[in-house]
Short mmCIF file of C-alpha atoms in Angstrom, two decimals:
data_model
loop_
_atom_site.label_atom_id
_atom_site.label_comp_id
_atom_site.label_asym_id
_atom_site.label_seq_id
_atom_site.Cartn_x
_atom_site.Cartn_y
_atom_site.Cartn_z
CA MET A 1 0.16 -0.03 0.02
CA LEU A 2 2.93 2.44 0.76
CA LEU A 3 4.40 1.99 -2.23
CA ASN A 4 0.98 2.14 -4.21
CA ASP A 5 0.73 5.58 -2.29
CA LYS A 6 4.38 6.62 -3.47
CA HIS A 7 3.49 5.99 -7.13
CA GLN A 8 0.07 7.73 -6.97
CA GLU A 9 1.67 11.01 -5.25
CA MET A 10 4.56 10.92 -8.00
CA ALA A 11 2.14 10.97 -10.63
CA GLY A 12 0.33 13.67 -9.25
CA GLU A 13 3.33 15.89 -9.05
CA LEU A 14 4.62 14.74 -12.86
CA PHE A 15 0.57 15.29 -13.97
CA ASN A 16 1.01 19.06 -12.29
CA LEU A 17 4.61 19.14 -13.81
CA LYS A 18 2.90 18.76 -16.94
CA ALA A 19 0.48 21.07 -16.38
CA LEU A 20 2.29 23.88 -15.35
CA PHE A 21 4.53 23.06 -18.85
CA PHE A 22 1.65 23.02 -21.04
CA LEU A 23 0.08 26.61 -19.77
CA LEU A 24 3.67 28.09 -19.85
CA LYS A 25 4.18 27.01 -23.40
CA HIS A 26 0.32 28.12 -24.39
CA LEU A 27 0.92 31.14 -22.23
CA LEU A 28 4.66 32.10 -25.01
CA ARG A 29 2.96 30.18 -27.96
CA ARG A 30 0.35 32.94 -27.77
CA THR A 31 2.62 35.84 -26.51
CA GLY A 32 5.61 34.53 -29.73
CA ASN A 33 2.31 35.37 -31.84
CA GLN A 34 1.62 38.69 -30.45
CA PHE A 35 4.90 39.69 -31.00
CA ASN A 36 5.68 38.19 -34.68
CA LEU A 37 1.99 39.15 -35.96
CA GLN A 38 2.02 42.56 -34.76
CA GLY A 39 1.88 44.18 -37.74
CA LYS A 40 -0.32 41.63 -39.61
CA LEU A 41 -2.54 41.20 -37.05
CA SER A 42 -3.64 44.94 -36.81
CA ASN A 43 -4.89 45.24 -40.47
CA VAL A 44 -7.90 42.62 -39.54
CA HIS A 45 -10.31 45.52 -39.77
CA ILE A 46 -9.08 46.53 -43.42
CA SER A 47 -7.89 43.03 -44.99
CA HIS A 48 -10.85 43.68 -47.58
CA LEU A 49 -8.17 46.63 -48.93
CA LYS A 50 -5.76 45.06 -51.66
CA PHE A 51 -2.44 44.58 -50.15
CA GLN A 52 0.49 44.14 -52.60
CA LYS A 53 4.35 43.77 -51.98
CA TYR A 54 6.77 47.13 -52.47
CA SER A 55 7.70 45.43 -55.59
CA TYR A 56 3.88 46.38 -57.12
CA LEU A 57 5.10 49.69 -58.08
CA ALA A 58 8.06 49.46 -59.71
CA ASN A 59 6.90 49.52 -62.85
CA ARG A 60 4.15 52.29 -62.12
CA TRP A 61 6.29 55.17 -62.44
CA GLU A 62 3.91 56.99 -64.88
CA GLU A 63 0.46 56.41 -62.66
CA LEU A 64 1.81 57.93 -59.30
CA GLN A 65 2.62 60.98 -60.89
CA ASN A 66 -1.21 61.59 -60.61
CA GLN A 67 -2.18 59.32 -57.61
CA PRO A 68 -2.08 60.83 -53.45
CA LEU A 69 0.12 58.87 -51.59
CA LEU A 70 0.17 57.97 -47.20
CA PHE A 71 3.20 56.94 -46.22
CA HIS A 72 4.30 55.97 -43.14
CA MET A 73 7.84 57.53 -42.31
CA GLU A 74 10.10 54.85 -39.92
CA GLY A 75 7.94 51.75 -41.89
CA ALA A 76 8.92 52.55 -45.22
CA LEU A 77 11.04 55.68 -45.99
CA LEU A 78 13.75 55.70 -43.21
CA LYS A 79 16.19 52.50 -44.06
CA SER A 80 16.87 51.80 -40.32
CA SER A 81 13.94 50.19 -37.84
CA SER A 82 15.36 51.77 -34.52
CA LEU A 83 14.16 55.01 -33.14
CA PHE A 84 16.59 55.39 -30.38
CA PRO A 85 18.87 57.35 -31.90
CA TYR A 86 16.63 60.07 -32.88
CA PHE A 87 14.99 60.22 -29.20
CA MET A 88 18.93 59.82 -27.86
CA LEU A 89 19.60 63.09 -30.06
CA VAL A 90 16.41 65.10 -28.66
CA ALA A 91 17.61 64.27 -25.08
CA PHE A 92 21.43 65.08 -25.95
CA GLU A 93 21.03 68.26 -27.28
CA ALA A 94 17.37 69.86 -25.59
CA GLY A 95 17.63 68.13 -22.38
CA GLY A 96 21.17 67.40 -21.90
CA PRO A 97 24.34 65.16 -21.27
CA LEU A 98 21.84 63.93 -17.74
CA ARG A 99 19.16 63.09 -19.40
CA ALA A 100 20.62 61.31 -22.43
CA LEU A 101 22.37 58.99 -19.64
CA ILE A 102 19.19 58.44 -17.89
CA LEU A 103 17.62 57.27 -21.22
CA PHE A 104 20.43 55.23 -21.99
CA LEU A 105 20.37 53.06 -18.90
CA LEU A 106 16.33 52.82 -19.20
CA TYR A 107 17.04 51.47 -22.89
CA PRO A 108 17.60 48.22 -22.19
CA PHE A 109 13.62 48.08 -19.89
CA VAL A 110 12.56 50.17 -23.09
CA LYS A 111 13.28 47.30 -25.36
CA LEU A 112 11.36 44.30 -22.53
CA PHE A 113 8.70 46.71 -22.63
CA SER A 114 8.38 46.53 -26.48
CA LEU A 115 7.78 43.30 -26.26
CA VAL A 116 5.31 43.45 -24.71
CA ASP A 117 3.81 46.44 -25.67
CA GLU A 118 5.92 48.26 -28.86
CA GLU A 119 3.60 51.67 -27.57
CA LEU A 120 4.66 50.93 -24.27
CA GLY A 121 8.24 51.08 -24.94
CA LEU A 122 7.62 54.77 -27.84
CA LYS A 123 5.64 56.04 -24.72
CA ILE A 124 8.86 55.44 -21.89
CA MET A 125 11.19 57.15 -24.61
CA VAL A 126 9.16 60.38 -24.93
CA PHE A 127 8.38 61.01 -21.22
CA VAL A 128 12.52 61.02 -20.41
CA CYS A 129 13.12 63.43 -23.57
CA PHE A 130 10.50 65.68 -23.26
CA VAL A 131 9.30 66.05 -19.45
CA GLY A 132 9.88 69.50 -18.12
CA ILE A 133 11.32 70.62 -21.84
CA ARG A 134 10.02 74.16 -22.59
CA LYS A 135 7.89 73.95 -25.70
CA ASP A 136 9.23 77.34 -27.45
CA SER A 137 13.06 76.68 -26.87
CA PHE A 138 12.28 73.00 -28.40
CA ARG A 139 14.54 73.23 -31.81
CA ALA A 140 15.81 69.48 -32.51
CA GLY A 141 12.98 68.89 -34.53
CA ARG A 142 14.03 71.37 -37.06
CA ALA A 143 18.26 72.02 -36.41
CA VAL A 144 19.33 68.75 -35.48
CA LEU A 145 16.97 65.85 -36.90
CA PRO A 146 16.58 66.49 -40.90
CA LYS A 147 20.14 65.73 -40.98
CA PHE A 148 20.09 62.32 -39.41
CA PHE A 149 17.12 61.64 -41.17
CA LEU A 150 17.78 62.98 -44.29
CA GLU A 151 21.24 60.45 -43.60
CA ASP A 152 18.99 57.45 -43.28
CA VAL A 153 16.52 57.42 -45.90
CA GLY A 154 16.01 54.94 -48.54
CA TYR A 155 17.10 56.27 -52.33
CA GLU A 156 14.60 53.72 -53.48
CA CYS A 157 11.61 54.82 -51.27
CA PHE A 158 12.74 58.24 -51.44
CA ASP A 159 12.28 58.33 -55.25
CA LEU A 160 9.37 56.56 -55.06
CA VAL A 161 7.44 58.66 -52.69
CA MET A 162 8.84 62.38 -54.50
CA ARG A 163 7.44 61.04 -58.07
CA CYS A 164 3.88 61.45 -56.35
CA GLY A 165 2.02 64.79 -56.65
CA ARG A 166 0.60 65.14 -53.77
CA ARG A 167 2.14 63.55 -50.41
CA VAL A 168 0.77 62.91 -47.18
CA GLY A 169 3.41 61.82 -44.28
CA VAL A 170 2.41 58.84 -41.09
CA THR A 171 4.43 58.49 -38.71
CA ASP A 172 4.20 57.11 -35.02
CA LEU A 173 6.54 59.62 -33.65
CA PRO A 174 5.84 63.28 -31.83
CA ASN A 175 4.98 65.85 -34.85
CA VAL A 176 7.71 68.53 -33.26
CA MET A 177 10.41 65.97 -34.23
CA VAL A 178 9.39 64.69 -38.00
CA ASP A 179 7.28 68.24 -39.38
CA ASP A 180 9.62 70.33 -40.26
CA PHE A 181 12.09 67.16 -42.53
CA LEU A 182 8.45 65.98 -43.87
CA ARG A 183 7.45 69.68 -44.53
CA GLU A 184 10.81 70.86 -45.63
CA TYR A 185 12.41 68.12 -46.97
CA MET A 186 10.23 65.47 -48.72
CA GLY A 187 7.20 68.20 -49.69
CA VAL A 188 4.41 67.07 -47.61
CA GLU A 189 1.13 68.21 -47.66
CA ALA A 190 0.07 67.20 -44.40
CA VAL A 191 2.08 65.51 -41.44
CA LEU A 192 -0.61 63.02 -39.26
CA GLY A 193 1.50 61.77 -36.18
CA ARG A 194 1.16 62.89 -32.42
CA GLU A 195 1.01 65.72 -30.47
CA LEU A 196 2.39 66.28 -27.47
CA LYS A 197 0.51 67.62 -23.62
CA VAL A 198 1.85 70.59 -22.84
CA VAL A 199 1.42 72.35 -19.08
CA TYR A 200 2.21 75.83 -18.67
CA GLY A 201 4.28 76.37 -22.01
CA PHE A 202 6.01 73.04 -20.96
CA PHE A 203 6.30 69.06 -22.49
CA VAL A 204 4.62 67.14 -19.69
CA GLY A 205 6.17 63.79 -21.84
CA LEU A 206 2.72 62.39 -22.56
CA MET A 207 1.50 62.33 -25.79
CA GLU A 208 -2.57 63.27 -26.88
CA GLU A 209 -4.23 60.10 -28.15
CA LYS A 210 -4.80 59.01 -31.83
CA LYS A 211 -7.46 61.54 -33.17
CA PRO A 212 -9.59 60.66 -36.29
CA ASP A 213 -7.65 62.30 -39.71
CA LYS A 214 -10.48 62.19 -42.05
CA ILE A 215 -11.01 66.26 -41.44
CA VAL A 216 -7.06 66.34 -42.90
CA LEU A 217 -6.97 63.76 -45.75
CA ASN A 218 -11.05 65.58 -47.17
CA LYS A 219 -8.86 68.90 -47.23
CA ILE A 220 -6.22 66.99 -49.02
CA PHE A 221 -7.28 64.26 -51.23
CA GLY A 222 -11.41 66.07 -51.57
CA GLU A 223 -14.68 65.30 -49.76
CA GLU A 224 -16.48 63.10 -52.04
CA LYS A 225 -14.45 60.11 -51.88
CA VAL A 226 -11.40 60.19 -49.49
CA GLY A 227 -8.41 58.93 -50.72
CA ALA A 228 -10.15 56.76 -53.74
CA ASN A 229 -7.19 56.66 -56.02
CA ALA A 230 -4.53 56.75 -52.84
CA VAL A 231 -1.52 54.46 -52.45
CA GLY A 232 -0.36 53.67 -49.14
CA ILE A 233 2.90 52.33 -48.12
CA GLY A 234 3.93 50.95 -45.33
CA SER A 235 5.70 48.32 -43.64
CA TYR A 236 5.25 44.55 -42.16
CA ASN A 237 6.59 45.29 -39.16
CA VAL A 238 4.91 48.15 -37.93
CA PRO A 239 1.55 48.08 -37.86
CA LEU A 240 -0.30 50.50 -39.95
CA ASP A 241 -3.21 53.19 -38.96
CA GLU A 242 -6.69 51.67 -39.85
CA GLN A 243 -7.77 55.49 -39.71
CA LEU A 244 -5.77 56.52 -42.52
CA PHE A 245 -4.64 53.48 -44.68
CA SER A 246 -8.42 52.39 -44.83
CA HIS A 247 -8.81 54.98 -47.48
CA CYS A 248 -5.83 53.97 -49.67
CA LYS A 249 -6.79 51.52 -52.92
CA VAL A 250 -3.95 49.56 -53.07
CA ILE A 251 -1.34 49.67 -49.32
CA CYS A 252 2.23 48.18 -50.47
CA LEU A 253 4.50 46.66 -47.81
CA VAL A 254 8.17 46.88 -47.75
CA SER A 255 10.33 44.35 -45.71
CA GLU A 256 13.73 44.48 -43.65
CA ALA A 257 14.68 42.79 -46.46
CA GLU A 258 14.15 45.31 -48.77
CA LYS A 259 15.31 47.95 -46.56
CA LYS A 260 18.69 46.39 -45.95
CA ASN A 261 19.21 46.58 -49.82
CA TRP A 262 18.08 50.50 -50.33
CA GLN A 263 20.81 52.37 -50.84
CA VAL A 264 22.10 55.74 -49.05
CA LEU A 265 19.92 58.97 -50.27
CA PRO A 266 22.91 60.77 -51.74
CA ARG A 267 23.92 64.37 -50.94
CA GLU A 268 22.58 65.65 -54.34
CA LYS A 269 19.22 64.06 -54.09
CA TYR A 270 18.06 65.94 -51.71
CA PRO A 271 14.98 68.09 -52.00
CA LYS A 272 16.77 71.05 -50.51
CA PRO A 273 20.38 71.67 -49.68
CA LEU A 274 21.25 70.80 -46.12
CA ILE A 275 23.08 73.43 -45.19
CA PHE A 276 22.34 74.36 -41.34
CA HIS A 277 22.03 72.58 -38.68
CA ASP A 278 23.09 72.28 -34.97
CA GLY A 279 23.78 69.74 -31.79
CA ARG A 280 27.29 68.59 -31.03
CA LEU A 281 26.78 64.92 -31.56
CA ALA A 282 28.61 64.19 -35.00
CA PHE A 283 27.34 60.56 -35.20
CA ARG A 284 24.21 58.88 -35.10
CA PRO A 285 23.67 57.82 -31.53
CA THR A 286 23.03 54.32 -31.92
CA PRO A 287 23.18 52.26 -28.02
CA LEU A 288 26.51 51.29 -28.76
CA ALA A 289 27.67 54.20 -30.37
CA PHE A 290 26.18 56.35 -27.53
CA LEU A 291 28.51 53.76 -25.75
CA VAL A 292 31.28 54.23 -26.55
CA MET A 293 31.20 57.89 -26.18
CA LEU A 294 30.40 57.27 -22.95
CA MET A 295 33.92 55.54 -22.44
CA TRP A 296 35.87 58.55 -24.20
CA ALA A 297 34.64 61.01 -22.59
CA PRO A 298 36.66 61.41 -19.12
CA LEU A 299 39.97 60.28 -21.35
CA GLY A 300 38.27 63.21 -23.37
CA PHE A 301 38.33 65.61 -21.00
CA ILE A 302 42.06 65.05 -20.30
CA LEU A 303 43.09 64.98 -23.72
CA PHE A 304 41.52 68.39 -23.88
CA MET A 305 43.22 69.51 -21.17
CA ILE A 306 46.55 68.49 -22.70
CA ARG A 307 46.00 70.27 -25.99
CA ALA A 308 45.07 73.19 -24.48
CA THR A 309 48.36 73.54 -22.22
CA VAL A 310 50.30 72.75 -25.51
CA ALA A 311 48.77 75.04 -27.92
CA ILE A 312 49.49 77.76 -24.75
CA LEU A 313 52.38 77.01 -23.82
CA LEU A 314 55.08 75.57 -26.68
CA PRO A 315 55.74 77.15 -29.94
CA TYR A 316 54.79 76.28 -33.01
CA ARG A 317 57.38 74.08 -34.05
CA ILE A 318 57.15 71.99 -31.18
CA SER A 319 53.39 72.21 -31.04
CA VAL A 320 52.45 71.02 -34.82
CA PRO A 321 54.26 67.74 -34.02
CA ILE A 322 52.42 66.80 -30.85
CA PHE A 323 48.92 67.83 -32.54
CA ALA A 324 49.44 65.69 -34.82
CA PHE A 325 50.99 62.69 -32.07
CA ILE A 326 47.46 63.32 -29.96
CA GLY A 327 45.10 63.30 -32.60
CA LEU A 328 44.94 66.75 -33.99
CA ARG A 329 46.52 66.44 -37.28
CA GLY A 330 46.83 68.84 -40.37
CA THR A 331 47.71 69.04 -43.88
CA LEU A 332 48.69 72.13 -45.69
CA VAL A 333 47.43 71.52 -49.30
CA SER A 334 49.59 73.87 -51.52
CA ARG A 335 51.57 77.48 -50.40
CA PRO A 336 51.60 79.91 -53.12
CA SER A 337 55.48 80.55 -54.95
CA SER A 338 55.16 84.55 -54.55
CA SER A 339 56.40 86.49 -51.70
CA THR A 340 53.14 87.70 -49.77
CA GLU A 341 54.11 90.21 -46.91
CA GLU A 342 55.51 93.72 -47.91
CA LYS A 343 58.01 94.97 -45.00
CA SER A 344 55.79 98.20 -44.15
CA ARG A 345 52.61 96.55 -44.35
CA GLY A 346 50.93 92.78 -43.19
CA VAL A 347 49.23 91.12 -45.33
CA LEU A 348 45.39 90.55 -44.89
CA TYR A 349 44.30 86.75 -44.95
CA VAL A 350 40.22 85.88 -46.07
CA CYS A 351 39.64 82.40 -45.68
CA ASN A 352 36.04 80.92 -45.05
CA HIS A 353 35.05 79.83 -41.44
CA LYS A 354 34.74 76.11 -40.11
CA THR A 355 35.48 76.28 -36.57
CA LEU A 356 37.29 79.29 -34.08
CA LEU A 357 40.43 76.89 -34.59
CA ASP A 358 40.86 78.51 -38.17
CA PRO A 359 42.82 81.59 -37.23
CA ILE A 360 45.19 79.35 -35.16
CA TYR A 361 45.99 76.73 -38.03
CA VAL A 362 46.40 79.70 -40.38
CA SER A 363 49.15 81.15 -38.39
CA ILE A 364 50.51 77.16 -38.23
CA ALA A 365 50.59 76.47 -41.92
CA LEU A 366 52.40 79.75 -42.08
CA MET A 367 54.73 79.38 -39.37
CA LYS A 368 54.20 82.77 -38.37
CA PRO A 369 52.34 84.80 -35.53
CA VAL A 370 48.97 86.81 -36.91
CA SER A 371 46.11 88.46 -35.42
CA ALA A 372 43.17 87.40 -35.56
CA ALA A 373 39.82 89.58 -36.33
CA VAL A 374 36.53 88.07 -34.61
CA TYR A 375 33.10 88.55 -34.13
CA SER A 376 31.62 86.74 -30.95
CA VAL A 377 33.27 84.31 -29.19
CA SER A 378 33.52 83.65 -25.30
CA THR A 379 35.80 85.58 -22.89
CA ILE A 380 37.17 82.15 -22.01
CA THR A 381 37.94 80.76 -25.50
CA GLU A 382 39.39 84.63 -25.89
CA ARG A 383 41.76 84.92 -23.00
CA LEU A 384 43.48 80.96 -23.96
CA ALA A 385 43.86 81.89 -27.70
CA PRO A 386 47.42 81.34 -27.94
CA ILE A 387 47.25 84.27 -30.72
CA LYS A 388 46.08 88.03 -30.54
CA THR A 389 42.36 88.33 -31.11
CA ILE A 390 40.46 91.49 -32.12
CA ARG A 391 37.33 91.86 -31.22
CA LEU A 392 35.16 93.22 -33.75
CA LYS A 393 31.34 94.74 -32.82
CA ARG A 394 29.86 95.11 -36.10
CA ASN A 395 30.04 98.69 -36.71
CA LYS A 396 31.86 99.59 -39.93
CA GLU A 397 33.57 102.49 -39.22
CA GLU A 398 35.05 100.98 -36.06
CA ASP A 399 35.93 97.76 -37.44
CA SER A 400 37.87 98.83 -40.61
CA LYS A 401 39.51 100.92 -37.89
CA LYS A 402 40.79 98.53 -36.18
CA MET A 403 41.24 96.13 -39.08
CA GLU A 404 43.79 99.19 -40.68
CA GLU A 405 45.64 99.58 -37.14
CA GLN A 406 46.41 96.00 -36.98
CA LEU A 407 47.46 95.29 -40.60
CA SER A 408 50.12 98.41 -39.92
CA GLN A 409 51.64 96.41 -37.44
CA GLY A 410 51.29 92.73 -38.40
CA SER A 411 49.40 90.40 -40.60
CA LEU A 412 45.71 89.94 -39.61
CA VAL A 413 42.92 86.57 -40.21
CA VAL A 414 39.22 87.36 -41.11
CA CYS A 415 36.70 84.99 -41.28
CA PRO A 416 33.98 87.04 -43.59
CA GLU A 417 31.30 84.84 -42.85
CA GLY A 418 31.12 85.82 -39.94
CA THR A 419 29.42 82.31 -38.65
CA THR A 420 30.45 79.18 -39.55
CA CYS A 421 28.84 76.55 -41.98
CA ARG A 422 29.38 72.88 -40.95
CA GLU A 423 28.57 71.99 -44.39
CA PRO A 424 30.16 72.38 -47.61
CA TYR A 425 29.30 75.75 -48.63
CA LEU A 426 29.95 79.20 -48.17
CA LEU A 427 27.76 81.56 -46.89
CA ARG A 428 28.02 85.50 -48.50
CA PHE A 429 30.92 86.99 -47.73
CA SER A 430 31.06 90.87 -45.52
CA PRO A 431 32.51 93.11 -48.31
CA LEU A 432 34.44 94.85 -44.85
CA PHE A 433 37.42 93.36 -45.78
CA ALA A 434 38.09 94.58 -49.23
CA GLU A 435 38.19 98.45 -48.45
CA THR A 436 40.91 97.85 -45.79
CA THR A 437 44.03 96.57 -47.75
CA ASP A 438 45.22 95.74 -51.54
CA GLU A 439 47.11 93.14 -50.11
CA ILE A 440 44.70 90.30 -50.05
CA VAL A 441 45.33 86.46 -49.72
CA PRO A 442 42.15 83.83 -49.71
CA ILE A 443 42.94 80.62 -47.74
CA ALA A 444 40.89 77.70 -48.19
CA VAL A 445 39.83 75.37 -44.92
CA ASP A 446 38.35 72.47 -44.13
CA MET A 447 37.76 70.30 -40.91
CA GLN A 448 36.45 67.10 -40.58
CA VAL A 449 35.74 66.09 -37.12
CA SER A 450 35.18 62.31 -35.43
CA MET A 451 32.84 62.36 -32.72
CA PHE A 452 31.76 66.39 -31.60
CA TYR A 453 31.04 69.34 -33.48
CA GLY A 454 32.99 72.49 -31.73
CA THR A 455 30.39 74.76 -32.79
CA THR A 456 26.55 76.30 -31.68
CA ALA A 457 23.89 78.10 -32.35
CA SER A 458 21.86 77.85 -29.65
CA GLY A 459 24.36 76.36 -27.35
CA PHE A 460 27.16 77.81 -24.69
CA LYS A 461 29.42 79.17 -26.72
CA PHE A 462 32.23 79.13 -24.10
CA LEU A 463 32.11 75.11 -24.61
CA ASP A 464 33.02 75.46 -28.02
CA PRO A 465 36.58 74.99 -27.96
CA VAL A 466 36.08 71.90 -25.16
CA PHE A 467 33.72 69.97 -27.37
CA LEU A 468 36.42 70.56 -30.19
CA LEU A 469 38.91 69.40 -28.50
CA MET A 470 37.67 66.20 -26.73
CA ASN A 471 37.43 64.44 -30.38
CA PRO A 472 39.58 61.74 -30.68
CA THR A 473 40.92 62.73 -33.87
CA THR A 474 40.53 66.05 -36.16
CA LEU A 475 41.88 66.94 -40.00
CA TYR A 476 42.29 70.54 -40.83
CA SER A 477 43.15 70.81 -44.51
CA ILE A 478 44.69 74.69 -45.21
CA ASN A 479 44.89 75.49 -48.85
CA ILE A 480 47.27 78.96 -49.13
CA LEU A 481 46.25 80.56 -52.54
CA GLU A 482 47.61 83.28 -54.77
CA LYS A 483 47.26 87.00 -53.51
CA LEU A 484 44.86 88.69 -55.15
CA PRO A 485 45.90 90.11 -58.85
CA ARG A 486 45.90 93.64 -58.31
CA GLY A 487 43.24 93.57 -61.30
CA PHE A 488 40.79 92.01 -58.89
CA THR A 489 41.49 94.19 -55.82
CA CYS A 490 39.26 98.01 -54.32
CA GLY A 491 42.30 100.43 -55.02
CA VAL A 492 44.87 99.70 -57.90
CA GLY A 493 41.57 97.86 -59.57
CA GLY A 494 38.95 99.95 -58.89
CA LYS A 495 36.39 96.93 -58.20
CA SER A 496 34.05 97.83 -56.07
CA LYS A 497 34.40 96.06 -52.31
CA PHE A 498 31.19 93.94 -53.22
CA GLU A 499 32.94 92.37 -56.71
CA VAL A 500 36.08 91.97 -54.33
CA ALA A 501 34.12 90.18 -52.11
CA ASN A 502 32.11 87.54 -54.35
CA TYR A 503 35.61 87.02 -56.20
CA VAL A 504 37.20 85.97 -52.93
CA GLN A 505 33.96 83.89 -51.98
CA ALA A 506 34.23 82.38 -55.53
CA VAL A 507 38.00 81.78 -55.73
CA ILE A 508 38.09 79.33 -52.33
CA ALA A 509 34.77 77.76 -52.78
CA GLU A 510 36.76 76.38 -56.51
CA ALA A 511 39.55 75.13 -54.16
CA LEU A 512 37.42 73.34 -51.80
CA ARG A 513 34.62 72.54 -54.36
CA PHE A 514 32.31 73.93 -52.06
CA GLU A 515 28.78 75.69 -53.17
CA CYS A 516 28.52 79.32 -52.93
CA THR A 517 25.19 80.79 -51.27
CA ASN A 518 23.48 84.32 -50.34
CA LEU A 519 23.07 83.32 -47.44
CA THR A 520 24.28 85.18 -44.01
CA ARG A 521 24.94 85.02 -40.14
CA ARG A 522 21.47 86.03 -39.62
CA ASP A 523 19.26 83.63 -41.90
CA LYS A 524 21.52 80.69 -39.83
CA TYR A 525 20.79 81.94 -36.40
CA MET A 526 17.05 82.51 -37.20
CA MET A 527 16.70 78.64 -38.59
CA LEU A 528 18.86 77.29 -35.45
CA ALA A 529 18.53 79.31 -32.85
CA GLY A 530 15.38 82.12 -33.41
CA ASN A 531 17.27 85.14 -33.01
CA GLU A 532 19.80 86.83 -35.43
CA GLY A 533 22.50 85.86 -33.77
CA LYS A 534 23.31 89.10 -32.38
CA ILE A 535 23.71 87.52 -28.56
#
C-alpha cells in the first residue's frame, strides 16, 4: 500500500509539472504570436483592402504622378527600424547629457517593455526625452534631426515618394520631431503624427491620443471620395493606422530585407540643400555608439586639457608634432610661390569659417604669428587663445579702423562669413575686408571631426573649444591660395567692395569644391536658434 501511495503521489506531481509546462508553453506561444504578427493582425479590420509587395510599384511610375500617397515614415521611408538614435539626439541636444544618460540606462527596459507592448516602449522614450522641456525653446526637430533623417532615408523609396504629386506623411513619433523634416525636405502636404501635451508652456512627456484625421484627408483628397485613388506604403513590421490607410485603394508593404538593400540617399538628390544644422553630436547615436562616447568622455576631457596646454605654452615648431601625435592632424595643401609679405604693412588673410581654430591653424600653416579678427567668441576662449585676437563690434567704421591699425603692425586673419558653416557651402562674404587693403590672400579651410562638433548656434559658446578638443581625432586642411591680383582689388583695380568679396568667395569655393550661397549669419541663427545671432 505504501508503494502504491508513493506511485500515486509521484504521478500527481508529474501531472502537475506537465500541466504547468503546457500552460507556460501556451502562454509563450500566444505571446510570441502577438509579437511576430502584431503588424499583420492589426490590419484585420482593413483586410478588405488590396495588399501588395513593395515591388508592385516598380513599373507604375507614370500612374503615381497623378495619385495621392500616404507613406509611413519610420516603416517605409527610413532604412533603420530603430527609433532610439532620434530620441537620444532629442535627449542630448534638448535636455542635456544627464537626460541622455538616463535614456541610455533605461533603454534595456524599453526594449523589454516593447516586447509586451510596442506603444509602451515608445511612451517611455517620449516621457524621458520631453518632460520638462519648454515648448518655445525646442528646436531639435528643425535644427538637429533633419540631418540624421536624411542620412537614414532609403533612396529607392524616396524616389518613389517624390514622384507622387500629393504626399501625406504618417508617423508614430511626436509631430515636433518630424514635422519640419517632412514638410521642408519631403514636400508633404500634411504630417499625421502625435501631438505632445503641454502645461504652462512645458512638455509633460505625454502624447495625445490618436484622433481621426478624416478632416485632414478631406482637405487633401476631397470630401466626395476620401483617398479613393490614394496609394499607401507601409511596413510588414509596423502596425498600420487603419483610420488612415483604410482610405487607400492599395497598400504596398516593405520588408526589412528590402530596406537593407536600399541605397543611402545621395546628397545631390536632397530636395533641399542641407546647409545649416546644429547640435554637438557628429555621429549617429546608436546604443553601442553612445556607449563608446560615454567611455571616451573622461579620457577626452583629459585630452582637451593636454591639447589646450600645449597650444598655449609651446611654440609651433614643437607643438605641431605633438598635435599630430595626439590626434589633431593638419594638412597644408599648397603654399603660393610668390612672396606675400611687405615690410611696411601686413597681409590680410581671408578664409572661410569652419571652427574657432581657423586662425590658429592658419598661423601654424604660415609658421608665423598672426592676429585674428573675431566677432562673437566667449571671454574664456579669447583669453586662452594662443594668438592675439581683435574683437569686432559689427560697426563698419570702428571695425575697419581696428583692422587697418592691426595691418600696420602685422598680418591679420579674418573670416568674412561671420559665422561657421559645417556643410560644403560658403555663406555670403561681408565686403568690409575689401576696402581695408589690397594685400589680400585667400585661404581655403576645411575640417573633419570624429565625435563632437565644436560649433553651436543655440548652445553655450564657451564649450566650443572643449567639445572640439575632446574629439578623438580631427583633420584640418589648409590651402593657401595666390595673392589677389591687382586688377581685382578696390584700390588699384578699381573694383567695388562687393565685386572683390564675391571674387574671393568664388576662389575659395572653387578650391574646396564648395557651393557659394547668399545666406548670411542672420539666416543661420534665425533658423537654428530663433534669433539674429547678436547675443
